[in-house]
Backbone as XML, in Angstrom:
<?xml version="1.0"?>
<chain id="A" units="angstrom">
  <residue number="1" name="ILE">
    <atom name="N" x="88.043" y="112.090" z="81.848"/>
    <atom name="CA" x="87.753" y="110.822" z="82.492"/>
    <atom name="C" x="89.045" y="110.015" z="82.573"/>
  </residue>
  <residue number="2" name="PRO">
    <atom name="N" x="89.374" y="109.534" z="83.774"/>
    <atom name="CA" x="90.609" y="108.756" z="83.908"/>
    <atom name="C" x="90.503" y="107.402" z="83.197"/>
  </residue>
  <residue number="3" name="THR">
    <atom name="N" x="91.619" y="106.932" z="82.665"/>
    <atom name="CA" x="91.647" y="105.604" z="82.054"/>
    <atom name="C" x="91.864" y="104.571" z="83.150"/>
  </residue>
  <residue number="4" name="MET">
    <atom name="N" x="91.643" y="103.317" z="82.848"/>
    <atom name="CA" x="91.834" y="102.254" z="83.839"/>
    <atom name="C" x="93.280" y="102.213" z="84.330"/>
  </residue>
  <residue number="5" name="ALA">
    <atom name="N" x="94.235" y="102.579" z="83.474"/>
    <atom name="CA" x="95.641" y="102.594" z="83.894"/>
    <atom name="C" x="95.893" y="103.682" z="84.937"/>
  </residue>
  <residue number="6" name="ASP">
    <atom name="N" x="95.056" y="104.703" z="84.955"/>
    <atom name="CA" x="95.203" y="105.800" z="85.901"/>
    <atom name="C" x="94.514" y="105.517" z="87.228"/>
  </residue>
  <residue number="7" name="LEU">
    <atom name="N" x="93.713" y="104.445" z="87.267"/>
    <atom name="CA" x="92.926" y="104.151" z="88.461"/>
    <atom name="C" x="93.546" y="103.009" z="89.249"/>
  </residue>
  <residue number="8" name="LEU">
    <atom name="N" x="93.498" y="103.142" z="90.558"/>
    <atom name="CA" x="94.101" y="102.150" z="91.445"/>
    <atom name="C" x="93.066" y="101.552" z="92.381"/>
  </residue>
  <residue number="9" name="ARG">
    <atom name="N" x="93.180" y="100.239" z="92.580"/>
    <atom name="CA" x="92.398" y="99.571" z="93.610"/>
    <atom name="C" x="93.201" y="99.659" z="94.910"/>
  </residue>
  <residue number="10" name="GLN">
    <atom name="N" x="92.592" y="99.262" z="95.985"/>
    <atom name="CA" x="93.272" y="99.337" z="97.281"/>
    <atom name="C" x="94.555" y="98.500" z="97.287"/>
  </residue>
  <residue number="11" name="VAL">
    <atom name="N" x="94.535" y="97.333" z="96.670"/>
    <atom name="CA" x="95.731" y="96.496" z="96.603"/>
    <atom name="C" x="96.829" y="97.187" z="95.793"/>
  </residue>
  <residue number="12" name="ASP">
    <atom name="N" x="96.448" y="97.931" z="94.757"/>
    <atom name="CA" x="97.425" y="98.677" z="93.959"/>
    <atom name="C" x="98.051" y="99.796" z="94.791"/>
  </residue>
  <residue number="13" name="ILE">
    <atom name="N" x="97.240" y="100.415" z="95.636"/>
    <atom name="CA" x="97.746" y="101.473" z="96.523"/>
    <atom name="C" x="98.763" y="100.877" z="97.483"/>
  </residue>
  <residue number="14" name="ALA">
    <atom name="N" x="98.471" y="99.708" z="98.022"/>
    <atom name="CA" x="99.417" y="99.040" z="98.920"/>
    <atom name="C" x="100.750" y="98.812" z="98.213"/>
  </residue>
  <residue number="15" name="ASN">
    <atom name="N" x="100.696" y="98.312" z="96.994"/>
    <atom name="CA" x="101.924" y="98.065" z="96.230"/>
    <atom name="C" x="102.663" y="99.357" z="95.928"/>
  </residue>
  <residue number="16" name="LEU">
    <atom name="N" x="101.935" y="100.384" z="95.528"/>
    <atom name="CA" x="102.541" y="101.672" z="95.197"/>
    <atom name="C" x="103.237" y="102.290" z="96.409"/>
  </residue>
  <residue number="17" name="LEU">
    <atom name="N" x="102.591" y="102.206" z="97.568"/>
    <atom name="CA" x="103.138" y="102.823" z="98.771"/>
    <atom name="C" x="104.098" y="101.911" z="99.529"/>
  </residue>
  <residue number="18" name="GLY">
    <atom name="N" x="104.157" y="100.644" z="99.150"/>
    <atom name="CA" x="105.059" y="99.713" z="99.823"/>
    <atom name="C" x="104.577" y="99.326" z="101.207"/>
  </residue>
  <residue number="19" name="VAL">
    <atom name="N" x="103.270" y="99.187" z="101.361"/>
    <atom name="CA" x="102.694" y="98.784" z="102.651"/>
    <atom name="C" x="101.846" y="97.535" z="102.439"/>
  </residue>
  <residue number="20" name="THR">
    <atom name="N" x="101.426" y="96.944" z="103.547"/>
    <atom name="CA" x="100.565" y="95.765" z="103.452"/>
    <atom name="C" x="99.164" y="96.177" z="103.014"/>
  </residue>
  <residue number="21" name="LYS">
    <atom name="N" x="98.396" y="95.196" z="102.578"/>
    <atom name="CA" x="97.005" y="95.469" z="102.207"/>
    <atom name="C" x="96.227" y="95.979" z="103.417"/>
  </residue>
  <residue number="22" name="GLN">
    <atom name="N" x="96.540" y="95.444" z="104.586"/>
    <atom name="CA" x="95.858" y="95.882" z="105.809"/>
    <atom name="C" x="96.170" y="97.348" z="106.111"/>
  </residue>
  <residue number="23" name="ARG">
    <atom name="N" x="97.424" y="97.738" z="105.923"/>
    <atom name="CA" x="97.809" y="99.128" z="106.180"/>
    <atom name="C" x="97.158" y="100.055" z="105.151"/>
  </residue>
  <residue number="24" name="ALA">
    <atom name="N" x="97.091" y="99.620" z="103.909"/>
    <atom name="CA" x="96.421" y="100.423" z="102.883"/>
    <atom name="C" x="94.957" y="100.608" z="103.249"/>
  </residue>
  <residue number="25" name="HIS">
    <atom name="N" x="94.345" y="99.555" z="103.775"/>
    <atom name="CA" x="92.948" y="99.632" z="104.213"/>
    <atom name="C" x="92.784" y="100.720" z="105.278"/>
  </residue>
  <residue number="26" name="GLN">
    <atom name="N" x="93.731" y="100.803" z="106.200"/>
    <atom name="CA" x="93.693" y="101.846" z="107.233"/>
    <atom name="C" x="93.909" y="103.226" z="106.623"/>
  </residue>
  <residue number="27" name="LEU">
    <atom name="N" x="94.867" y="103.334" z="105.721"/>
    <atom name="CA" x="95.198" y="104.631" z="105.135"/>
    <atom name="C" x="94.048" y="105.221" z="104.338"/>
  </residue>
  <residue number="28" name="VAL">
    <atom name="N" x="93.359" y="104.390" z="103.543"/>
    <atom name="CA" x="92.294" y="104.934" z="102.702"/>
    <atom name="C" x="91.116" y="105.436" z="103.523"/>
  </residue>
  <residue number="29" name="ARG">
    <atom name="N" x="91.058" y="105.057" z="104.787"/>
    <atom name="CA" x="89.990" y="105.523" z="105.658"/>
    <atom name="C" x="90.391" y="106.750" z="106.482"/>
  </residue>
  <residue number="30" name="HIS">
    <atom name="N" x="91.644" y="107.173" z="106.333"/>
    <atom name="CA" x="92.111" y="108.339" z="107.078"/>
    <atom name="C" x="91.543" y="109.609" z="106.453"/>
  </residue>
  <residue number="31" name="VAL">
    <atom name="N" x="91.240" y="110.573" z="107.290"/>
    <atom name="CA" x="90.593" y="111.816" z="106.848"/>
    <atom name="C" x="91.397" y="112.567" z="105.784"/>
  </residue>
  <residue number="32" name="THR">
    <atom name="N" x="92.716" y="112.435" z="105.794"/>
    <atom name="CA" x="93.528" y="113.171" z="104.825"/>
    <atom name="C" x="93.649" y="112.448" z="103.476"/>
  </residue>
  <residue number="33" name="PHE">
    <atom name="N" x="93.241" y="111.194" z="103.424"/>
    <atom name="CA" x="93.400" y="110.418" z="102.196"/>
    <atom name="C" x="92.403" y="110.888" z="101.149"/>
  </residue>
  <residue number="34" name="PRO">
    <atom name="N" x="92.827" y="110.961" z="99.888"/>
    <atom name="CA" x="91.911" y="111.406" z="98.830"/>
    <atom name="C" x="90.700" y="110.472" z="98.713"/>
  </residue>
  <residue number="35" name="PRO">
    <atom name="N" x="89.554" y="111.026" z="98.427"/>
    <atom name="CA" x="88.373" y="110.169" z="98.251"/>
    <atom name="C" x="88.471" y="109.390" z="96.939"/>
  </residue>
  <residue number="36" name="PRO">
    <atom name="N" x="87.825" y="108.245" z="96.870"/>
    <atom name="CA" x="87.826" y="107.506" z="95.606"/>
    <atom name="C" x="87.098" y="108.304" z="94.527"/>
  </residue>
  <residue number="37" name="VAL">
    <atom name="N" x="87.514" y="108.109" z="93.299"/>
    <atom name="CA" x="86.876" y="108.808" z="92.182"/>
    <atom name="C" x="85.761" y="107.971" z="91.569"/>
  </residue>
  <residue number="38" name="GLN">
    <atom name="N" x="85.743" y="106.694" z="91.933"/>
    <atom name="CA" x="84.751" y="105.800" z="91.355"/>
    <atom name="C" x="84.554" y="104.608" z="92.283"/>
  </residue>
  <residue number="39" name="ARG">
    <atom name="N" x="83.336" y="104.119" z="92.331"/>
    <atom name="CA" x="83.040" y="102.885" z="93.061"/>
    <atom name="C" x="82.592" y="101.874" z="92.024"/>
  </residue>
  <residue number="40" name="ARG">
    <atom name="N" x="83.087" y="100.657" z="92.184"/>
    <atom name="CA" x="82.850" y="99.679" z="91.140"/>
    <atom name="C" x="82.745" y="98.282" z="91.738"/>
  </residue>
  <residue number="41" name="GLY">
    <atom name="N" x="81.632" y="97.638" z="91.573"/>
    <atom name="CA" x="81.471" y="96.254" z="92.001"/>
    <atom name="C" x="81.928" y="95.975" z="93.414"/>
  </residue>
  <residue number="42" name="GLY">
    <atom name="N" x="81.564" y="96.813" z="94.339"/>
    <atom name="CA" x="81.958" y="96.600" z="95.727"/>
    <atom name="C" x="83.325" y="97.151" z="96.083"/>
  </residue>
  <residue number="43" name="GLY">
    <atom name="N" x="84.043" y="97.707" z="95.118"/>
    <atom name="CA" x="85.362" y="98.263" z="95.400"/>
    <atom name="C" x="85.454" y="99.705" z="94.946"/>
  </residue>
  <residue number="44" name="ALA">
    <atom name="N" x="86.381" y="100.401" z="95.530"/>
    <atom name="CA" x="86.596" y="101.798" z="95.178"/>
    <atom name="C" x="87.839" y="101.905" z="94.303"/>
  </residue>
  <residue number="45" name="LEU">
    <atom name="N" x="87.880" y="102.966" z="93.509"/>
    <atom name="CA" x="89.026" y="103.244" z="92.651"/>
    <atom name="C" x="89.510" y="104.663" z="92.922"/>
  </residue>
  <residue number="46" name="TRP">
    <atom name="N" x="90.826" y="104.802" z="93.015"/>
    <atom name="CA" x="91.443" y="106.106" z="93.258"/>
    <atom name="C" x="92.282" y="106.484" z="92.055"/>
  </residue>
  <residue number="47" name="ARG">
    <atom name="N" x="92.420" y="107.770" z="91.815"/>
    <atom name="CA" x="93.258" y="108.281" z="90.728"/>
    <atom name="C" x="94.720" y="108.215" z="91.180"/>
  </residue>
  <residue number="48" name="ARG">
    <atom name="N" x="95.567" y="107.641" z="90.330"/>
    <atom name="CA" x="96.992" y="107.480" z="90.642"/>
    <atom name="C" x="97.635" y="108.824" z="91.012"/>
  </residue>
  <residue number="49" name="SER">
    <atom name="N" x="97.306" y="109.870" z="90.278"/>
    <atom name="CA" x="97.919" y="111.179" z="90.545"/>
    <atom name="C" x="97.520" y="111.694" z="91.933"/>
  </residue>
  <residue number="50" name="ASP">
    <atom name="N" x="96.293" y="111.422" z="92.373"/>
    <atom name="CA" x="95.862" y="111.845" z="93.714"/>
    <atom name="C" x="96.651" y="111.117" z="94.795"/>
  </residue>
  <residue number="51" name="ILE">
    <atom name="N" x="96.890" y="109.823" z="94.583"/>
    <atom name="CA" x="97.637" y="109.036" z="95.568"/>
    <atom name="C" x="99.095" y="109.467" z="95.593"/>
  </residue>
  <residue number="52" name="SER">
    <atom name="N" x="99.662" y="109.725" z="94.433"/>
    <atom name="CA" x="101.057" y="110.181" z="94.371"/>
    <atom name="C" x="101.216" y="111.516" z="95.087"/>
  </residue>
  <residue number="53" name="LYS">
    <atom name="N" x="100.299" y="112.426" z="94.848"/>
    <atom name="CA" x="100.353" y="113.729" z="95.517"/>
    <atom name="C" x="100.210" y="113.555" z="97.022"/>
  </residue>
  <residue number="54" name="TRP">
    <atom name="N" x="99.263" y="112.730" z="97.448"/>
    <atom name="CA" x="99.047" y="112.488" z="98.879"/>
    <atom name="C" x="100.310" y="111.893" z="99.511"/>
  </residue>
  <residue number="55" name="SER">
    <atom name="N" x="100.939" y="110.942" z="98.835"/>
    <atom name="CA" x="102.107" y="110.275" z="99.415"/>
    <atom name="C" x="103.297" y="111.225" z="99.543"/>
  </residue>
  <residue number="56" name="ARG">
    <atom name="N" x="103.384" y="112.228" z="98.671"/>
    <atom name="CA" x="104.457" y="113.228" z="98.814"/>
    <atom name="C" x="104.210" y="114.115" z="100.031"/>
  </residue>
  <residue number="57" name="GLN">
    <atom name="N" x="102.954" y="114.371" z="100.331"/>
    <atom name="CA" x="102.596" y="115.212" z="101.475"/>
    <atom name="C" x="102.552" y="114.440" z="102.784"/>
  </residue>
  <residue number="58" name="HIS">
    <atom name="N" x="102.390" y="113.125" z="102.702"/>
    <atom name="CA" x="102.273" y="112.260" z="103.875"/>
    <atom name="C" x="103.178" y="111.043" z="103.685"/>
  </residue>
  <residue number="59" name="PRO">
    <atom name="N" x="104.483" y="111.212" z="103.865"/>
    <atom name="CA" x="105.393" y="110.088" z="103.628"/>
    <atom name="C" x="104.985" y="108.852" z="104.441"/>
  </residue>
  <residue number="60" name="VAL">
    <atom name="N" x="104.824" y="107.751" z="103.750"/>
    <atom name="CA" x="104.379" y="106.521" z="104.402"/>
    <atom name="C" x="105.434" y="106.012" z="105.365"/>
  </residue>
  <residue number="61" name="GLY">
    <atom name="N" x="106.709" y="106.304" z="105.106"/>
    <atom name="CA" x="107.770" y="105.882" z="106.014"/>
    <atom name="C" x="107.771" y="106.664" z="107.317"/>
  </residue>
  <residue number="62" name="ASP">
    <atom name="N" x="107.018" y="107.741" z="107.371"/>
    <atom name="CA" x="106.886" y="108.540" z="108.577"/>
    <atom name="C" x="106.344" y="107.639" z="109.697"/>
  </residue>
  <residue number="63" name="ARG">
    <atom name="N" x="106.809" y="107.836" z="110.907"/>
    <atom name="CA" x="106.369" y="106.997" z="112.036"/>
    <atom name="C" x="104.863" y="106.973" z="112.161"/>
  </residue>
  <residue number="64" name="ARG">
    <atom name="N" x="104.213" y="108.036" z="111.802"/>
    <atom name="CA" x="102.764" y="108.104" z="111.930"/>
    <atom name="C" x="102.064" y="107.031" z="111.088"/>
  </residue>
  <residue number="65" name="TRP">
    <atom name="N" x="102.613" y="106.720" z="109.937"/>
    <atom name="CA" x="101.961" y="105.760" z="109.036"/>
    <atom name="C" x="102.517" y="104.360" z="109.192"/>
  </residue>
  <residue number="66" name="GLY">
    <atom name="N" x="103.594" y="104.195" z="109.914"/>
    <atom name="CA" x="104.157" y="102.864" z="110.086"/>
    <atom name="C" x="105.314" y="102.625" z="109.131"/>
  </residue>
  <residue number="67" name="PRO">
    <atom name="N" x="106.007" y="101.519" z="109.335"/>
    <atom name="CA" x="107.187" y="101.229" z="108.506"/>
    <atom name="C" x="106.807" y="100.952" z="107.072"/>
  </residue>
  <residue number="68" name="ARG">
    <atom name="N" x="107.727" y="101.265" z="106.210"/>
    <atom name="CA" x="107.529" y="101.016" z="104.795"/>
    <atom name="C" x="107.813" y="99.609" z="104.442"/>
  </residue>
</chain>
């Protein structure tokens, strides 16, 4: 079971990837983005390791994802 330090909210994903909250909102809905591991009080939580792995495979600075 992941600890709270291992789990990220959407705003945390934005900070980690260096994008706006709006861009993170778009990214988490993309088909290639990892699914949340937990839903909590109206929000989803993602595992940090899943997001890190995804970001290595899908560089956010790539034109497809927009500027960093």
